[in-house]
Short mmCIF file of C-alpha atoms in Angstrom, two decimals:
data_model
loop_
_atom_site.label_atom_id
_atom_site.label_comp_id
_atom_site.label_asym_id
_atom_site.label_seq_id
_atom_site.Cartn_x
_atom_site.Cartn_y
_atom_site.Cartn_z
CA MET A 879 35.73 -32.31 -10.12
CA SER A 880 33.50 -29.32 -10.81
CA SER A 881 29.98 -29.13 -12.18
CA SER A 882 29.34 -27.00 -15.27
CA VAL A 883 28.60 -23.30 -14.76
CA GLY A 884 26.68 -21.67 -17.64
CA GLY A 885 26.29 -17.99 -18.44
CA GLY A 886 24.03 -16.31 -15.85
CA SER A 887 22.82 -12.86 -14.95
CA ALA A 888 23.07 -10.74 -11.84
CA GLY A 889 22.06 -7.31 -10.72
CA GLY A 890 24.67 -4.63 -10.89
CA GLY A 891 26.75 -2.75 -13.42
CA GLY A 892 27.06 -3.98 -17.01
CA ALA A 893 30.86 -4.38 -16.77
CA ASP A 894 30.57 -6.57 -13.67
CA ILE A 895 28.00 -8.80 -15.33
CA ALA A 896 30.19 -9.18 -18.44
CA SER A 897 33.16 -10.15 -16.25
CA LEU A 898 30.97 -12.64 -14.39
CA LEU A 899 29.92 -14.31 -17.64
CA GLU A 900 33.54 -14.45 -18.83
CA LYS A 901 34.66 -16.14 -15.61
CA ALA A 902 31.81 -18.63 -15.88
CA LYS A 903 32.93 -19.47 -19.42
CA ASP A 904 36.49 -20.07 -18.19
CA LEU A 905 35.15 -22.39 -15.52
CA ASP A 906 33.25 -24.36 -18.17
CA LEU A 907 36.45 -24.79 -20.22
CA LEU A 908 38.32 -26.00 -17.13
CA LYS A 909 35.60 -28.54 -16.50
CA LYS A 910 35.86 -29.81 -20.09
CA ASP A 911 39.64 -30.17 -19.77
CA GLN A 912 39.21 -32.02 -16.47
CA ASP A 913 36.70 -34.38 -18.06
CA ASP A 914 39.22 -35.13 -20.85
CA ILE A 915 41.94 -35.92 -18.27
CA VAL A 916 39.58 -38.24 -16.39
CA VAL A 917 38.80 -40.08 -19.60
CA GLU A 918 42.54 -40.59 -20.31
CA ILE A 919 43.20 -41.78 -16.74
CA ASN A 920 40.27 -44.19 -16.88
CA LYS A 921 41.56 -45.64 -20.19
CA ILE A 922 44.96 -46.46 -18.64
CA HIS A 923 43.26 -47.99 -15.57
CA LYS A 924 41.18 -50.25 -17.82
CA LYS A 925 44.21 -51.35 -19.87
CA VAL A 926 46.11 -52.20 -16.69
CA LEU A 927 43.19 -54.21 -15.33
CA ALA A 928 42.61 -55.96 -18.65
CA SER A 929 46.33 -56.74 -19.39
CA PRO A 930 48.41 -57.03 -16.17
CA GLU A 931 51.31 -58.39 -18.19
CA MET A 932 51.57 -55.02 -19.95
CA VAL A 933 52.47 -53.39 -16.64
CA ASP A 934 55.42 -55.71 -16.24
CA LYS A 935 56.78 -54.79 -19.66
CA SER A 936 56.41 -50.97 -19.49
CA VAL A 937 55.74 -50.11 -15.89
CA ASP A 938 57.90 -47.01 -15.86
CA ALA A 939 56.24 -45.52 -18.94
CA ILE A 940 52.70 -46.18 -17.58
CA LEU A 941 53.50 -44.72 -14.18
CA LEU A 942 55.07 -41.63 -15.71
CA LYS A 943 52.05 -41.09 -17.95
CA LEU A 944 49.64 -41.53 -15.01
CA ARG A 945 51.71 -39.16 -12.94
CA GLY A 946 51.57 -36.55 -15.68
CA LEU A 947 47.80 -36.95 -16.04
CA TYR A 948 47.21 -36.64 -12.29
CA ALA A 949 49.52 -33.62 -12.10
CA ARG A 950 47.51 -32.01 -14.89
CA ALA A 951 44.26 -32.94 -13.10
CA LYS A 952 45.60 -31.31 -9.93
CA GLU A 953 46.57 -28.16 -11.87
CA LEU A 954 43.12 -27.97 -13.43
CA SER A 955 41.50 -28.45 -10.01
CA GLU A 956 43.57 -25.61 -8.57
CA ASN A 957 42.62 -23.45 -11.54
CA GLU A 958 39.00 -24.37 -10.93
CA ILE A 959 39.32 -23.24 -7.31
CA SER A 960 40.83 -19.92 -8.42
CA ALA A 961 38.10 -19.40 -11.03
CA SER A 962 35.41 -20.31 -8.52
CA ASN A 963 36.84 -17.89 -5.96
CA ALA A 964 36.90 -15.15 -8.59
CA LEU A 965 33.26 -15.85 -9.41
CA ILE A 966 32.34 -15.81 -5.72
CA GLY A 967 34.13 -12.48 -5.34
CA LEU A 968 32.25 -10.99 -8.28
CA LEU A 969 28.92 -12.31 -6.98
CA ASP A 970 29.61 -10.95 -3.50
CA GLY A 971 30.41 -7.56 -5.00
CA LEU A 972 27.21 -7.54 -7.04
CA LEU A 973 25.15 -8.69 -4.06
CA GLN A 974 26.78 -6.08 -1.84
CA SER A 975 26.04 -3.38 -4.41
CA GLY A 976 22.42 -4.47 -4.58
CA ALA A 977 22.23 -4.70 -0.80
CA SER A 978 23.72 -1.23 -0.45
CA THR A 979 21.14 0.19 -2.83
CA ALA A 980 18.37 -1.62 -0.97
CA GLN A 981 19.79 -0.53 2.37
CA LYS A 982 20.08 3.06 1.17
CA LYS A 983 16.48 2.98 0.01
CA LYS A 984 15.47 1.40 3.31
CA ILE A 985 17.32 4.14 5.18
CA GLU A 986 15.66 6.84 3.05
CA VAL A 987 12.24 5.33 3.68
CA GLY A 988 13.12 5.05 7.37
CA GLU A 989 14.18 8.69 7.48
CA GLN A 990 10.96 9.78 5.75
CA LYS A 991 8.98 7.69 8.22
CA LYS A 992 10.90 9.24 11.11
CA LYS A 993 10.16 12.71 9.74
CA ARG A 994 6.47 11.86 9.45
CA ILE A 995 6.44 10.43 12.95
CA LYS A 996 8.30 13.50 14.25
CA SER A 997 5.87 15.79 12.42
CA ASP A 998 2.89 13.87 13.79
CA THR A 999 4.46 13.87 17.26
CA ASP A 1000 5.17 17.60 17.06
CA SER A 1001 1.58 18.22 15.93
CA ALA A 1002 0.28 16.04 18.74
CA ARG A 1003 2.50 17.86 21.24
CA PHE A 1004 1.37 21.22 19.88
CA SER A 1005 -2.29 20.13 20.05
CA ALA A 1006 -1.82 18.81 23.58
CA ALA A 1007 -0.02 22.00 24.65
CA SER A 1008 -2.71 24.12 23.00
CA MET A 1009 -5.45 22.17 24.77
CA ARG A 1010 -3.65 22.47 28.13
CA ASN A 1011 -3.34 26.22 27.54
CA GLN A 1012 -7.06 26.49 26.75
CA LEU A 1013 -7.96 24.50 29.86
CA ASP A 1014 -5.71 26.67 32.02
CA GLN A 1015 -7.25 29.83 30.58
CA ALA A 1016 -10.74 28.44 31.19
CA ALA A 1017 -9.88 27.59 34.79
CA SER A 1018 -8.50 31.11 35.30
CA LEU A 1019 -11.95 32.61 34.61
CA LYS A 1020 -13.26 31.50 38.00
CA GLY A 1021 -15.03 34.45 39.63
CA GLU A 1022 -15.12 36.40 36.34
CA GLN A 1023 -18.20 37.53 34.44
CA VAL A 1024 -18.49 36.09 30.94
CA ALA A 1025 -20.95 35.92 28.06
CA ALA A 1026 -22.77 32.58 28.10
CA ARG A 1027 -25.25 30.91 25.78
CA VAL A 1028 -27.60 29.60 28.44
CA LYS A 1029 -30.56 28.76 26.23
CA SER A 1030 -30.88 27.56 22.66
CA ASP A 1031 -33.69 26.23 20.52
CA ASP A 1032 -34.40 25.75 16.83
CA GLU A 1033 -35.10 29.45 16.32
CA LYS A 1034 -32.73 31.47 18.50
CA ASP A 1035 -29.83 31.52 20.96
CA GLU A 1036 -30.05 33.40 24.26
CA TRP A 1037 -26.90 34.91 25.70
CA PHE A 1038 -26.55 36.40 29.19
CA VAL A 1039 -23.89 37.79 31.50
CA VAL A 1040 -23.05 35.09 34.07
CA LYS A 1041 -20.40 34.49 36.70
CA VAL A 1042 -18.02 31.52 36.48
CA ILE A 1043 -18.17 29.40 39.65
CA HIS A 1044 -16.02 26.47 38.56
CA PHE A 1045 -14.41 24.85 35.52
CA ASP A 1046 -13.99 21.06 35.37
CA LYS A 1047 -10.92 20.15 33.29
CA GLU A 1048 -12.04 16.52 33.01
CA THR A 1049 -15.51 17.18 31.57
CA LYS A 1050 -14.44 20.54 30.05
CA GLU A 1051 -17.58 22.14 31.46
CA TYR A 1052 -18.18 25.45 33.18
CA GLU A 1053 -20.47 25.86 36.16
CA VAL A 1054 -21.90 29.38 35.99
CA LEU A 1055 -24.33 31.51 37.95
CA ASP A 1056 -26.93 33.85 36.48
CA GLU A 1057 -26.81 36.52 39.18
CA GLU A 1058 -29.63 38.67 37.77
CA PRO A 1059 -32.32 36.47 36.20
CA GLY A 1060 -35.41 38.04 34.68
CA ASP A 1061 -38.64 38.74 36.56
CA ASP A 1062 -40.21 35.55 35.24
CA GLU A 1063 -37.55 33.32 36.85
CA GLU A 1064 -38.70 31.14 39.73
CA SER A 1065 -35.59 31.83 41.78
CA THR A 1066 -33.41 34.87 42.19
CA GLN A 1067 -30.32 33.09 40.88
CA LYS A 1068 -29.83 30.04 38.66
CA LYS A 1069 -26.85 27.82 37.93
CA TYR A 1070 -25.93 26.24 34.59
CA LYS A 1071 -23.39 23.69 33.41
CA LEU A 1072 -22.14 24.68 29.97
CA PRO A 1073 -19.50 23.40 27.50
CA MET A 1074 -16.50 25.54 26.60
CA SER A 1075 -18.03 26.54 23.24
CA TYR A 1076 -20.93 28.23 25.06
CA ILE A 1077 -18.67 30.69 26.90
CA ILE A 1078 -17.00 33.88 25.60
CA PRO A 1079 -14.73 35.83 28.00
CA PHE A 1080 -15.24 39.59 28.10
CA PRO A 1081 -12.29 41.96 27.50
CA LYS A 1082 -10.54 43.08 30.67
CA LYS A 1083 -12.05 46.34 31.92
CA GLY A 1084 -8.69 47.61 33.14
CA ASP A 1085 -6.76 46.62 29.99
CA PRO A 1086 -8.30 48.22 26.89
CA SER A 1087 -5.14 47.56 24.85
CA SER A 1088 -5.75 43.80 24.92
CA ALA A 1089 -9.38 44.12 23.80
CA PRO A 1090 -10.34 43.41 20.16
CA ASP A 1091 -11.07 46.46 18.02
CA PHE A 1092 -14.22 46.03 15.93
CA GLY A 1093 -14.42 48.49 13.05
CA GLN A 1094 -17.39 50.42 11.75
CA GLY A 1095 -19.96 48.16 10.09
CA ARG A 1096 -18.80 45.05 11.97
CA GLN A 1097 -21.48 42.88 13.58
CA VAL A 1098 -20.85 42.01 17.24
CA LEU A 1099 -22.54 40.49 20.27
CA ALA A 1100 -23.05 43.11 22.98
CA VAL A 1101 -24.80 43.63 26.30
CA TYR A 1102 -27.96 45.71 25.80
CA PRO A 1103 -27.78 48.76 28.06
CA GLY A 1104 -29.59 48.33 31.39
CA THR A 1105 -29.80 44.51 31.08
CA THR A 1106 -27.61 41.39 31.39
CA ALA A 1107 -28.72 40.07 27.99
CA LEU A 1108 -26.54 40.11 24.87
CA TYR A 1109 -27.85 40.76 21.36
CA ARG A 1110 -26.47 41.14 17.86
CA ALA A 1111 -25.53 44.70 16.98
CA THR A 1112 -23.65 46.66 14.33
CA VAL A 1113 -20.82 49.09 15.07
CA ALA A 1114 -22.21 52.46 13.95
CA SER A 1115 -19.13 54.65 14.12
CA HIS A 1116 -15.38 54.61 14.41
CA ARG A 1117 -13.78 54.89 17.88
CA LYS A 1118 -10.77 57.15 18.45
CA ARG A 1119 -9.38 55.17 21.39
CA LYS A 1120 -9.74 51.51 22.37
CA SER A 1121 -11.03 52.62 25.77
CA ASP A 1122 -13.93 54.52 24.19
CA ASP A 1123 -17.44 53.10 24.28
CA TYR A 1124 -18.82 51.47 21.17
CA ILE A 1125 -21.71 53.18 19.45
CA LEU A 1126 -23.97 50.33 18.37
CA GLU A 1127 -27.23 49.73 16.57
CA PHE A 1128 -28.95 46.64 17.96
CA ASP A 1129 -30.99 44.40 15.68
CA ASP A 1130 -34.78 44.55 16.22
CA ASP A 1131 -34.41 47.73 18.31
CA GLU A 1132 -36.47 50.03 16.12
CA GLU A 1133 -37.93 53.23 17.48
CA ASP A 1134 -40.13 55.31 15.19
CA GLY A 1135 -38.95 53.32 12.17
CA SER A 1136 -35.21 53.70 12.81
CA LEU A 1137 -32.49 52.04 14.89
CA PRO A 1138 -31.26 54.21 17.76
CA GLN A 1139 -27.54 54.32 18.43
CA ARG A 1140 -26.59 53.15 21.91
CA ALA A 1141 -23.29 53.44 23.80
CA VAL A 1142 -21.87 50.19 25.19
CA PRO A 1143 -18.58 49.88 27.13
CA PHE A 1144 -15.82 48.08 25.19
CA TYR A 1145 -15.63 45.43 27.93
CA ARG A 1146 -19.20 44.37 27.22
CA VAL A 1147 -18.71 43.73 23.49
CA VAL A 1148 -17.45 40.42 22.00
CA ALA A 1149 -17.16 38.85 18.56
CA LEU A 1150 -20.39 37.54 17.08
CA PRO A 1151 -20.36 33.72 17.28
CA GLU A 1152 -20.52 31.87 13.98
CA GLY A 1153 -24.04 30.70 13.20
CA HIS A 1154 -25.63 32.97 15.82
CA ARG A 1155 -29.45 32.93 15.73
CA GLN A 1156 -31.58 35.75 17.11
#
């Protein structure tokens, strides 16, 4: 026989829960009816055991009554199975609904995670591609003259025109040669190993269109005429063509209380590095 099933609760729609509770109530009533049948059957069994002579007198009536009770018990058991199956079906539906919601949420979270991973991967790929591009560009400067910060202390940075001998992609360092050191240098030429941030490529002499165009009033870093040293200067006038020389006023270049204006080829002028000290 069945055990009692009381009113419960489950996740899902309100109508499904109400139907679940109704089915559970039906199952409780079936159990009560089954218990009543068992009591009746047990009473007859006890009478038969206590008074065997009674069986001899009314055997047909007793057997018919027992048969009816057992038939009813069987019917109630079958009804119990049907009610239990209905309850199982409802519970499976509710569980499936909850699982679907959870699965949908899991899928949404998974998709968001995939998007984040894809975004991170794309960013990483872009960063890696950008770095490879920078390294390739650095390596392509071999044999070229560039602006290099070869000396630096707490007070000022010193920039000179040097020639790139080699670029090491592993250490990301340039090996450069100062082809025209000053008179106070011990040797005629000196080599340096410098990080990428210490090197600024010059514009291509034969390609003015690709060179940056610094407007009037803009501060730049430029080669001082007649030397290989670069100093901070201010663009003094507007150029008509990108191939024209810049007219510059160099800092600390006073003559008779004013700054003279000096012409510098466009391919010897670069952007002023951030934080430059002079």
